[in-house]
Amino acid sequence: MRLMMPLALILAALPVAAAPVPHDGHADATTPDAVIERAELVRDLIARARADRDVDMMIVAARMLATGDFVLVRAENAPMVLGRARTGEELPVTAPSALLIEARGWAGGDADTLAAIEAALAEASKGILPAAIVYTHDLPADRALTMRARAEGGRLALVRVRGDGDAALELAVTDSSGRVACTDRPAVTSGVARRDLLCRWTPGRTEEYRITLKNKGRVWTRAILVSN
């Protein structure tokens, strides 16, 4: 697993927060790279803040999450709906307010730090309309993540995966009968751990699919999954 970049470089790379993107219930055919990159940055900021018990860093991560156009969801036991934006379904979302409440426990009673957290909590309470759901998972070596997904017949289904580049990942999608709908993996002869994987297919009918992401490497990896 690669080391996370120093805080100075992280803060210098912070993008300008995008305005929430309204939609009519349909998702675009592709998820912009910018969303994945912002989600990667927020995820890594949260992990680094927790490791260092850094209140300022967690406030930055929470603000980016609260003002972005995506939500972070833990992939375990989280169902996916492909080809259509999700509304009204319970998901294990990483809430900005929960991050700030966690950071409040690191403040040690410092009045200025607590005031900064309360100000950030007030901002986070406004809520957003996310344009994308970003699923995150820490995948140990030689292990697999399996997710269930519902896809509508005749509508393009798309799943993208981004790893951290340290481990060889394999992505496979199978239908309810066990037939392979799509696979993506590095060429056997390449010897290179590809960072991005993509599966794209159009179901003949509406049905449940199984998405399997395997870590074929020798080290654990952080992975992000997104769908259209």
PDB file of C-alpha atoms in Angstrom:
ATOM      1  CA  MET A   1       0.000   0.000   0.000  1.00  0.00           C
ATOM      2  CA  ARG A   2       1.480   3.329  -1.010  1.00  0.00           C
ATOM      3  CA  LEU A   3       2.107   6.084   1.513  1.00  0.00           C
ATOM      4  CA  MET A   4      -0.272   9.042   1.458  1.00  0.00           C
ATOM      5  CA  MET A   5       1.088  12.359   0.254  1.00  0.00           C
ATOM      6  CA  PRO A   6       2.242  14.938   2.824  1.00  0.00           C
ATOM      7  CA  LEU A   7      -0.382  17.336   4.176  1.00  0.00           C
ATOM      8  CA  ALA A   8       1.144  20.375   2.451  1.00  0.00           C
ATOM      9  CA  LEU A   9       0.773  18.686  -0.935  1.00  0.00           C
ATOM     10  CA  ILE A  10      -2.753  17.528  -0.113  1.00  0.00           C
ATOM     11  CA  LEU A  11      -3.897  21.013   0.822  1.00  0.00           C
ATOM     12  CA  ALA A  12      -2.260  22.511  -2.252  1.00  0.00           C
ATOM     13  CA  ALA A  13      -4.146  20.039  -4.408  1.00  0.00           C
ATOM     14  CA  LEU A  14      -7.589  20.698  -2.944  1.00  0.00           C
ATOM     15  CA  PRO A  15     -10.034  21.361  -5.781  1.00  0.00           C
ATOM     16  CA  VAL A  16     -12.630  24.090  -5.711  1.00  0.00           C
ATOM     17  CA  ALA A  17     -15.815  22.514  -4.409  1.00  0.00           C
ATOM     18  CA  ALA A  18     -18.299  21.826  -7.161  1.00  0.00           C
ATOM     19  CA  ALA A  19     -21.902  22.929  -6.827  1.00  0.00           C
ATOM     20  CA  PRO A  20     -24.427  20.122  -6.282  1.00  0.00           C
ATOM     21  CA  VAL A  21     -25.583  18.708  -9.608  1.00  0.00           C
ATOM     22  CA  PRO A  22     -29.341  18.236  -9.955  1.00  0.00           C
ATOM     23  CA  HIS A  23     -30.602  15.308 -11.986  1.00  0.00           C
ATOM     24  CA  ASP A  24     -33.883  13.895 -13.242  1.00  0.00           C
ATOM     25  CA  GLY A  25     -33.430  10.369 -11.923  1.00  0.00           C
ATOM     26  CA  HIS A  26     -31.044   9.255 -14.644  1.00  0.00           C
ATOM     27  CA  ALA A  27     -27.268   9.024 -14.375  1.00  0.00           C
ATOM     28  CA  ASP A  28     -24.719   9.844 -17.013  1.00  0.00           C
ATOM     29  CA  ALA A  29     -23.110   6.959 -18.889  1.00  0.00           C
ATOM     30  CA  THR A  30     -19.757   7.698 -17.285  1.00  0.00           C
ATOM     31  CA  THR A  31     -18.635   9.069 -13.939  1.00  0.00           C
ATOM     32  CA  PRO A  32     -16.225  11.986 -14.392  1.00  0.00           C
ATOM     33  CA  ASP A  33     -12.646  11.344 -13.366  1.00  0.00           C
ATOM     34  CA  ALA A  34     -12.825  14.520 -11.289  1.00  0.00           C
ATOM     35  CA  VAL A  35     -15.409  12.910  -8.972  1.00  0.00           C
ATOM     36  CA  ILE A  36     -13.222   9.842  -8.457  1.00  0.00           C
ATOM     37  CA  GLU A  37     -10.173  11.990  -7.808  1.00  0.00           C
ATOM     38  CA  ARG A  38     -12.007  14.130  -5.236  1.00  0.00           C
ATOM     39  CA  ALA A  39     -13.368  11.020  -3.564  1.00  0.00           C
ATOM     40  CA  GLU A  40      -9.877   9.495  -3.395  1.00  0.00           C
ATOM     41  CA  LEU A  41      -8.529  12.643  -1.810  1.00  0.00           C
ATOM     42  CA  VAL A  42     -11.300  12.853   0.787  1.00  0.00           C
ATOM     43  CA  ARG A  43     -10.961   9.164   1.641  1.00  0.00           C
ATOM     44  CA  ASP A  44      -7.208   9.496   2.139  1.00  0.00           C
ATOM     45  CA  LEU A  45      -7.608  12.681   4.176  1.00  0.00           C
ATOM     46  CA  ILE A  46     -10.002  10.894   6.515  1.00  0.00           C
ATOM     47  CA  ALA A  47      -7.601   7.970   6.946  1.00  0.00           C
ATOM     48  CA  ARG A  48      -4.652  10.277   7.605  1.00  0.00           C
ATOM     49  CA  ALA A  49      -6.639  12.437  10.042  1.00  0.00           C
ATOM     50  CA  ARG A  50      -7.655   9.370  12.017  1.00  0.00           C
ATOM     51  CA  ALA A  51      -4.097   8.028  12.085  1.00  0.00           C
ATOM     52  CA  ASP A  52      -2.729  11.367  13.361  1.00  0.00           C
ATOM     53  CA  ARG A  53      -5.835  12.463  15.322  1.00  0.00           C
ATOM     54  CA  ASP A  54      -5.567  15.675  13.326  1.00  0.00           C
ATOM     55  CA  VAL A  55      -8.625  17.881  13.874  1.00  0.00           C
ATOM     56  CA  ASP A  56      -7.779  20.424  11.168  1.00  0.00           C
ATOM     57  CA  MET A  57      -7.358  17.716   8.552  1.00  0.00           C
ATOM     58  CA  MET A  58     -10.656  16.092   9.474  1.00  0.00           C
ATOM     59  CA  ILE A  59     -12.421  19.453   9.208  1.00  0.00           C
ATOM     60  CA  VAL A  60     -11.006  19.863   5.684  1.00  0.00           C
ATOM     61  CA  ALA A  61     -12.185  16.365   4.734  1.00  0.00           C
ATOM     62  CA  ALA A  62     -15.659  16.928   6.192  1.00  0.00           C
ATOM     63  CA  ARG A  63     -16.061  20.265   4.389  1.00  0.00           C
ATOM     64  CA  MET A  64     -15.004  18.743   1.070  1.00  0.00           C
ATOM     65  CA  LEU A  65     -17.472  15.926   1.580  1.00  0.00           C
ATOM     66  CA  ALA A  66     -20.278  18.290   2.616  1.00  0.00           C
ATOM     67  CA  THR A  67     -19.798  20.620  -0.359  1.00  0.00           C
ATOM     68  CA  GLY A  68     -18.942  18.034  -3.017  1.00  0.00           C
ATOM     69  CA  ASP A  69     -21.204  16.301  -5.515  1.00  0.00           C
ATOM     70  CA  PHE A  70     -20.718  12.749  -4.228  1.00  0.00           C
ATOM     71  CA  VAL A  71     -21.214  10.641  -1.123  1.00  0.00           C
ATOM     72  CA  LEU A  72     -18.802   8.056   0.281  1.00  0.00           C
ATOM     73  CA  VAL A  73     -20.265   4.646   1.098  1.00  0.00           C
ATOM     74  CA  ARG A  74     -18.579   1.590   2.561  1.00  0.00           C
ATOM     75  CA  ALA A  75     -18.856  -1.163  -0.015  1.00  0.00           C
ATOM     76  CA  GLU A  76     -19.556  -3.998   2.416  1.00  0.00           C
ATOM     77  CA  ASN A  77     -23.209  -5.048   2.230  1.00  0.00           C
ATOM     78  CA  ALA A  78     -24.105  -1.981   0.155  1.00  0.00           C
ATOM     79  CA  PRO A  79     -26.363  -2.844  -2.800  1.00  0.00           C
ATOM     80  CA  MET A  80     -25.799  -1.026  -6.077  1.00  0.00           C
ATOM     81  CA  VAL A  81     -28.355   0.094  -8.640  1.00  0.00           C
ATOM     82  CA  LEU A  82     -26.811   0.433 -12.087  1.00  0.00           C
ATOM     83  CA  GLY A  83     -27.907   2.775 -14.838  1.00  0.00           C
ATOM     84  CA  ARG A  84     -30.144   4.959 -12.642  1.00  0.00           C
ATOM     85  CA  ALA A  85     -29.457   7.447  -9.888  1.00  0.00           C
ATOM     86  CA  ARG A  86     -30.454   6.206  -6.436  1.00  0.00           C
ATOM     87  CA  THR A  87     -32.916   7.996  -4.215  1.00  0.00           C
ATOM     88  CA  GLY A  88     -34.499   7.212  -0.894  1.00  0.00           C
ATOM     89  CA  GLU A  89     -32.498   4.082  -0.088  1.00  0.00           C
ATOM     90  CA  GLU A  90     -30.591   3.422   3.120  1.00  0.00           C
ATOM     91  CA  LEU A  91     -26.844   3.333   2.572  1.00  0.00           C
ATOM     92  CA  PRO A  92     -23.911   3.232   5.020  1.00  0.00           C
ATOM     93  CA  VAL A  93     -22.935   6.779   4.045  1.00  0.00           C
ATOM     94  CA  THR A  94     -19.903   8.467   5.602  1.00  0.00           C
ATOM     95  CA  ALA A  95     -21.586  11.584   6.977  1.00  0.00           C
ATOM     96  CA  PRO A  96     -19.580  14.828   7.337  1.00  0.00           C
ATOM     97  CA  SER A  97     -21.219  15.486  10.708  1.00  0.00           C
ATOM     98  CA  ALA A  98     -20.110  12.081  12.010  1.00  0.00           C
ATOM     99  CA  LEU A  99     -16.522  12.848  11.004  1.00  0.00           C
ATOM    100  CA  LEU A 100     -16.641  16.172  12.851  1.00  0.00           C
ATOM    101  CA  ILE A 101     -18.130  14.620  15.973  1.00  0.00           C
ATOM    102  CA  GLU A 102     -15.327  12.051  15.867  1.00  0.00           C
ATOM    103  CA  ALA A 103     -12.759  14.865  15.609  1.00  0.00           C
ATOM    104  CA  ARG A 104     -14.347  16.645  18.555  1.00  0.00           C
ATOM    105  CA  GLY A 105     -13.053  13.832  20.736  1.00  0.00           C
ATOM    106  CA  TRP A 106      -9.491  14.755  19.745  1.00  0.00           C
ATOM    107  CA  ALA A 107      -9.815  18.442  20.694  1.00  0.00           C
ATOM    108  CA  GLY A 108      -8.771  17.949  24.300  1.00  0.00           C
ATOM    109  CA  GLY A 109     -11.109  20.722  25.454  1.00  0.00           C
ATOM    110  CA  ASP A 110      -9.360  23.425  23.412  1.00  0.00           C
ATOM    111  CA  ALA A 111     -11.901  26.228  22.992  1.00  0.00           C
ATOM    112  CA  ASP A 112     -10.685  27.445  19.585  1.00  0.00           C
ATOM    113  CA  THR A 113     -10.604  23.935  18.157  1.00  0.00           C
ATOM    114  CA  LEU A 114     -14.079  23.165  19.472  1.00  0.00           C
ATOM    115  CA  ALA A 115     -15.396  26.415  17.975  1.00  0.00           C
ATOM    116  CA  ALA A 116     -13.953  25.478  14.574  1.00  0.00           C
ATOM    117  CA  ILE A 117     -15.620  22.073  14.773  1.00  0.00           C
ATOM    118  CA  GLU A 118     -18.983  23.603  15.691  1.00  0.00           C
ATOM    119  CA  ALA A 119     -18.728  26.032  12.762  1.00  0.00           C
ATOM    120  CA  ALA A 120     -18.002  23.138  10.403  1.00  0.00           C
ATOM    121  CA  LEU A 121     -20.925  21.164  11.854  1.00  0.00           C
ATOM    122  CA  ALA A 122     -23.257  24.071  11.083  1.00  0.00           C
ATOM    123  CA  GLU A 123     -22.064  24.042   7.461  1.00  0.00           C
ATOM    124  CA  ALA A 124     -22.400  20.272   7.166  1.00  0.00           C
ATOM    125  CA  SER A 125     -26.028  20.333   8.311  1.00  0.00           C
ATOM    126  CA  LYS A 126     -27.195  22.030   5.090  1.00  0.00           C
ATOM    127  CA  GLY A 127     -27.088  18.794   3.049  1.00  0.00           C
ATOM    128  CA  ILE A 128     -26.472  18.211  -0.668  1.00  0.00           C
ATOM    129  CA  LEU A 129     -27.959  16.404  -3.639  1.00  0.00           C
ATOM    130  CA  PRO A 130     -25.189  14.005  -4.693  1.00  0.00           C
ATOM    131  CA  ALA A 131     -24.537  13.317  -8.362  1.00  0.00           C
ATOM    132  CA  ALA A 132     -22.540  10.165  -7.629  1.00  0.00           C
ATOM    133  CA  ILE A 133     -22.197   7.430  -5.039  1.00  0.00           C
ATOM    134  CA  VAL A 134     -18.607   6.352  -4.446  1.00  0.00           C
ATOM    135  CA  TYR A 135     -18.090   2.993  -2.760  1.00  0.00           C
ATOM    136  CA  THR A 136     -14.845   2.459  -0.851  1.00  0.00           C
ATOM    137  CA  HIS A 137     -13.167  -0.726   0.364  1.00  0.00           C
ATOM    138  CA  ASP A 138      -9.839  -1.779   1.867  1.00  0.00           C
ATOM    139  CA  LEU A 139      -9.098  -5.109   0.191  1.00  0.00           C
ATOM    140  CA  PRO A 140      -6.493  -7.432   1.750  1.00  0.00           C
ATOM    141  CA  ALA A 141      -4.084  -9.443  -0.400  1.00  0.00           C
ATOM    142  CA  ASP A 142      -5.581 -12.515  -2.089  1.00  0.00           C
ATOM    143  CA  ARG A 143      -9.110 -11.587  -1.001  1.00  0.00           C
ATOM    144  CA  ALA A 144     -12.251 -10.565  -2.873  1.00  0.00           C
ATOM    145  CA  LEU A 145     -15.066  -8.059  -2.427  1.00  0.00           C
ATOM    146  CA  THR A 146     -18.478  -9.170  -3.703  1.00  0.00           C
ATOM    147  CA  MET A 147     -21.351  -6.742  -4.209  1.00  0.00           C
ATOM    148  CA  ARG A 148     -24.871  -7.276  -5.465  1.00  0.00           C
ATOM    149  CA  ALA A 149     -26.281  -4.972  -8.101  1.00  0.00           C
ATOM    150  CA  ARG A 150     -29.601  -4.501  -9.880  1.00  0.00           C
ATOM    151  CA  ALA A 151     -29.479  -3.488 -13.534  1.00  0.00           C
ATOM    152  CA  GLU A 152     -32.367  -2.593 -15.819  1.00  0.00           C
ATOM    153  CA  GLY A 153     -32.841  -4.337 -19.135  1.00  0.00           C
ATOM    154  CA  GLY A 154     -31.887  -2.320 -22.180  1.00  0.00           C
ATOM    155  CA  ARG A 155     -30.082   0.341 -20.127  1.00  0.00           C
ATOM    156  CA  LEU A 156     -26.292   0.679 -20.205  1.00  0.00           C
ATOM    157  CA  ALA A 157     -24.670  -0.606 -17.020  1.00  0.00           C
ATOM    158  CA  LEU A 158     -21.201   0.566 -16.083  1.00  0.00           C
ATOM    159  CA  VAL A 159     -18.895  -0.187 -13.158  1.00  0.00           C
ATOM    160  CA  ARG A 160     -15.541   1.508 -12.693  1.00  0.00           C
ATOM    161  CA  VAL A 161     -12.869   0.564 -10.178  1.00  0.00           C
ATOM    162  CA  ARG A 162      -9.811   2.523  -9.152  1.00  0.00           C
ATOM    163  CA  GLY A 163      -7.152   0.894  -6.996  1.00  0.00           C
ATOM    164  CA  ASP A 164      -4.107   2.530  -5.468  1.00  0.00           C
ATOM    165  CA  GLY A 165      -1.799   0.957  -8.055  1.00  0.00           C
ATOM    166  CA  ASP A 166       0.087  -1.351  -5.700  1.00  0.00           C
ATOM    167  CA  ALA A 167      -1.888  -4.538  -6.281  1.00  0.00           C
ATOM    168  CA  ALA A 168      -3.186  -6.405  -9.336  1.00  0.00           C
ATOM    169  CA  LEU A 169      -6.985  -6.196  -9.335  1.00  0.00           C
ATOM    170  CA  GLU A 170      -9.486  -8.242 -11.310  1.00  0.00           C
ATOM    171  CA  LEU A 171     -13.091  -7.185 -11.919  1.00  0.00           C
ATOM    172  CA  ALA A 172     -15.866  -9.567 -12.970  1.00  0.00           C
ATOM    173  CA  VAL A 173     -19.635  -9.210 -13.355  1.00  0.00           C
ATOM    174  CA  THR A 174     -21.935 -12.252 -13.543  1.00  0.00           C
ATOM    175  CA  ASP A 175     -25.699 -12.430 -13.986  1.00  0.00           C
ATOM    176  CA  SER A 176     -28.225 -14.293 -11.832  1.00  0.00           C
ATOM    177  CA  SER A 177     -27.529 -17.516 -13.756  1.00  0.00           C
ATOM    178  CA  GLY A 178     -23.772 -17.271 -13.238  1.00  0.00           C
ATOM    179  CA  ARG A 179     -23.017 -16.209 -16.802  1.00  0.00           C
ATOM    180  CA  VAL A 180     -20.179 -13.710 -17.204  1.00  0.00           C
ATOM    181  CA  ALA A 181     -21.427 -10.310 -18.371  1.00  0.00           C
ATOM    182  CA  CYS A 182     -18.072  -8.539 -18.276  1.00  0.00           C
ATOM    183  CA  THR A 183     -14.512  -8.896 -16.977  1.00  0.00           C
ATOM    184  CA  ASP A 184     -11.489  -6.620 -16.818  1.00  0.00           C
ATOM    185  CA  ARG A 185      -8.011  -7.511 -15.623  1.00  0.00           C
ATOM    186  CA  PRO A 186      -4.394  -6.742 -16.527  1.00  0.00           C
ATOM    187  CA  ALA A 187      -2.923  -8.858 -19.290  1.00  0.00           C
ATOM    188  CA  VAL A 188      -1.165 -11.917 -17.861  1.00  0.00           C
ATOM    189  CA  THR A 189       2.013 -11.012 -19.703  1.00  0.00           C
ATOM    190  CA  SER A 190       2.067  -7.370 -18.645  1.00  0.00           C
ATOM    191  CA  GLY A 191       3.241  -7.844 -15.062  1.00  0.00           C
ATOM    192  CA  VAL A 192       1.766  -4.389 -14.326  1.00  0.00           C
ATOM    193  CA  ALA A 193      -0.870  -3.590 -11.699  1.00  0.00           C
ATOM    194  CA  ARG A 194      -3.386  -1.448 -13.584  1.00  0.00           C
ATOM    195  CA  ARG A 195      -4.952   1.287 -11.483  1.00  0.00           C
ATOM    196  CA  ASP A 196      -8.276   1.578 -13.347  1.00  0.00           C
ATOM    197  CA  LEU A 197     -10.691  -1.164 -14.394  1.00  0.00           C
ATOM    198  CA  LEU A 198     -13.970  -0.873 -16.301  1.00  0.00           C
ATOM    199  CA  CYS A 199     -16.929  -3.138 -17.019  1.00  0.00           C
ATOM    200  CA  ARG A 200     -19.631  -1.989 -19.417  1.00  0.00           C
ATOM    201  CA  TRP A 201     -22.581  -4.021 -20.710  1.00  0.00           C
ATOM    202  CA  THR A 202     -26.282  -3.724 -21.599  1.00  0.00           C
ATOM    203  CA  PRO A 203     -28.517  -6.287 -19.871  1.00  0.00           C
ATOM    204  CA  GLY A 204     -31.139  -7.994 -21.997  1.00  0.00           C
ATOM    205  CA  ARG A 205     -33.574  -7.875 -19.072  1.00  0.00           C
ATOM    206  CA  THR A 206     -33.779  -6.424 -15.579  1.00  0.00           C
ATOM    207  CA  GLU A 207     -32.021  -8.730 -13.119  1.00  0.00           C
ATOM    208  CA  GLU A 208     -29.590  -9.021 -10.241  1.00  0.00           C
ATOM    209  CA  TYR A 209     -25.864  -9.126 -10.912  1.00  0.00           C
ATOM    210  CA  ARG A 210     -22.863 -10.051  -8.816  1.00  0.00           C
ATOM    211  CA  ILE A 211     -19.806  -7.790  -8.956  1.00  0.00           C
ATOM    212  CA  THR A 212     -16.560  -9.351  -7.755  1.00  0.00           C
ATOM    213  CA  LEU A 213     -13.332  -7.455  -7.226  1.00  0.00           C
ATOM    214  CA  LYS A 214     -10.285  -9.620  -6.465  1.00  0.00           C
ATOM    215  CA  ASN A 215      -6.947  -8.482  -5.110  1.00  0.00           C
ATOM    216  CA  LYS A 216      -4.413 -10.779  -6.774  1.00  0.00           C
ATOM    217  CA  GLY A 217      -1.459  -8.934  -5.273  1.00  0.00           C
ATOM    218  CA  ARG A 218       0.651  -9.517  -2.186  1.00  0.00           C
ATOM    219  CA  VAL A 219      -0.311  -6.316  -0.342  1.00  0.00           C
ATOM    220  CA  TRP A 220      -3.640  -4.818   0.689  1.00  0.00           C
ATOM    221  CA  THR A 221      -5.082  -2.069  -1.452  1.00  0.00           C
ATOM    222  CA  ARG A 222      -7.624   0.721  -1.182  1.00  0.00           C
ATOM    223  CA  ALA A 223     -10.241   0.540  -3.920  1.00  0.00           C
ATOM    224  CA  ILE A 224     -13.005   2.845  -5.105  1.00  0.00           C
ATOM    225  CA  LEU A 225     -16.021   1.597  -7.067  1.00  0.00           C
ATOM    226  CA  VAL A 226     -18.485   3.779  -8.954  1.00  0.00           C
ATOM    227  CA  SER A 227     -21.378   3.033 -11.275  1.00  0.00           C
ATOM    228  CA  ASN A 228     -23.445   5.055 -13.689  1.00  0.00           C
TER     229      ASN A 228
END
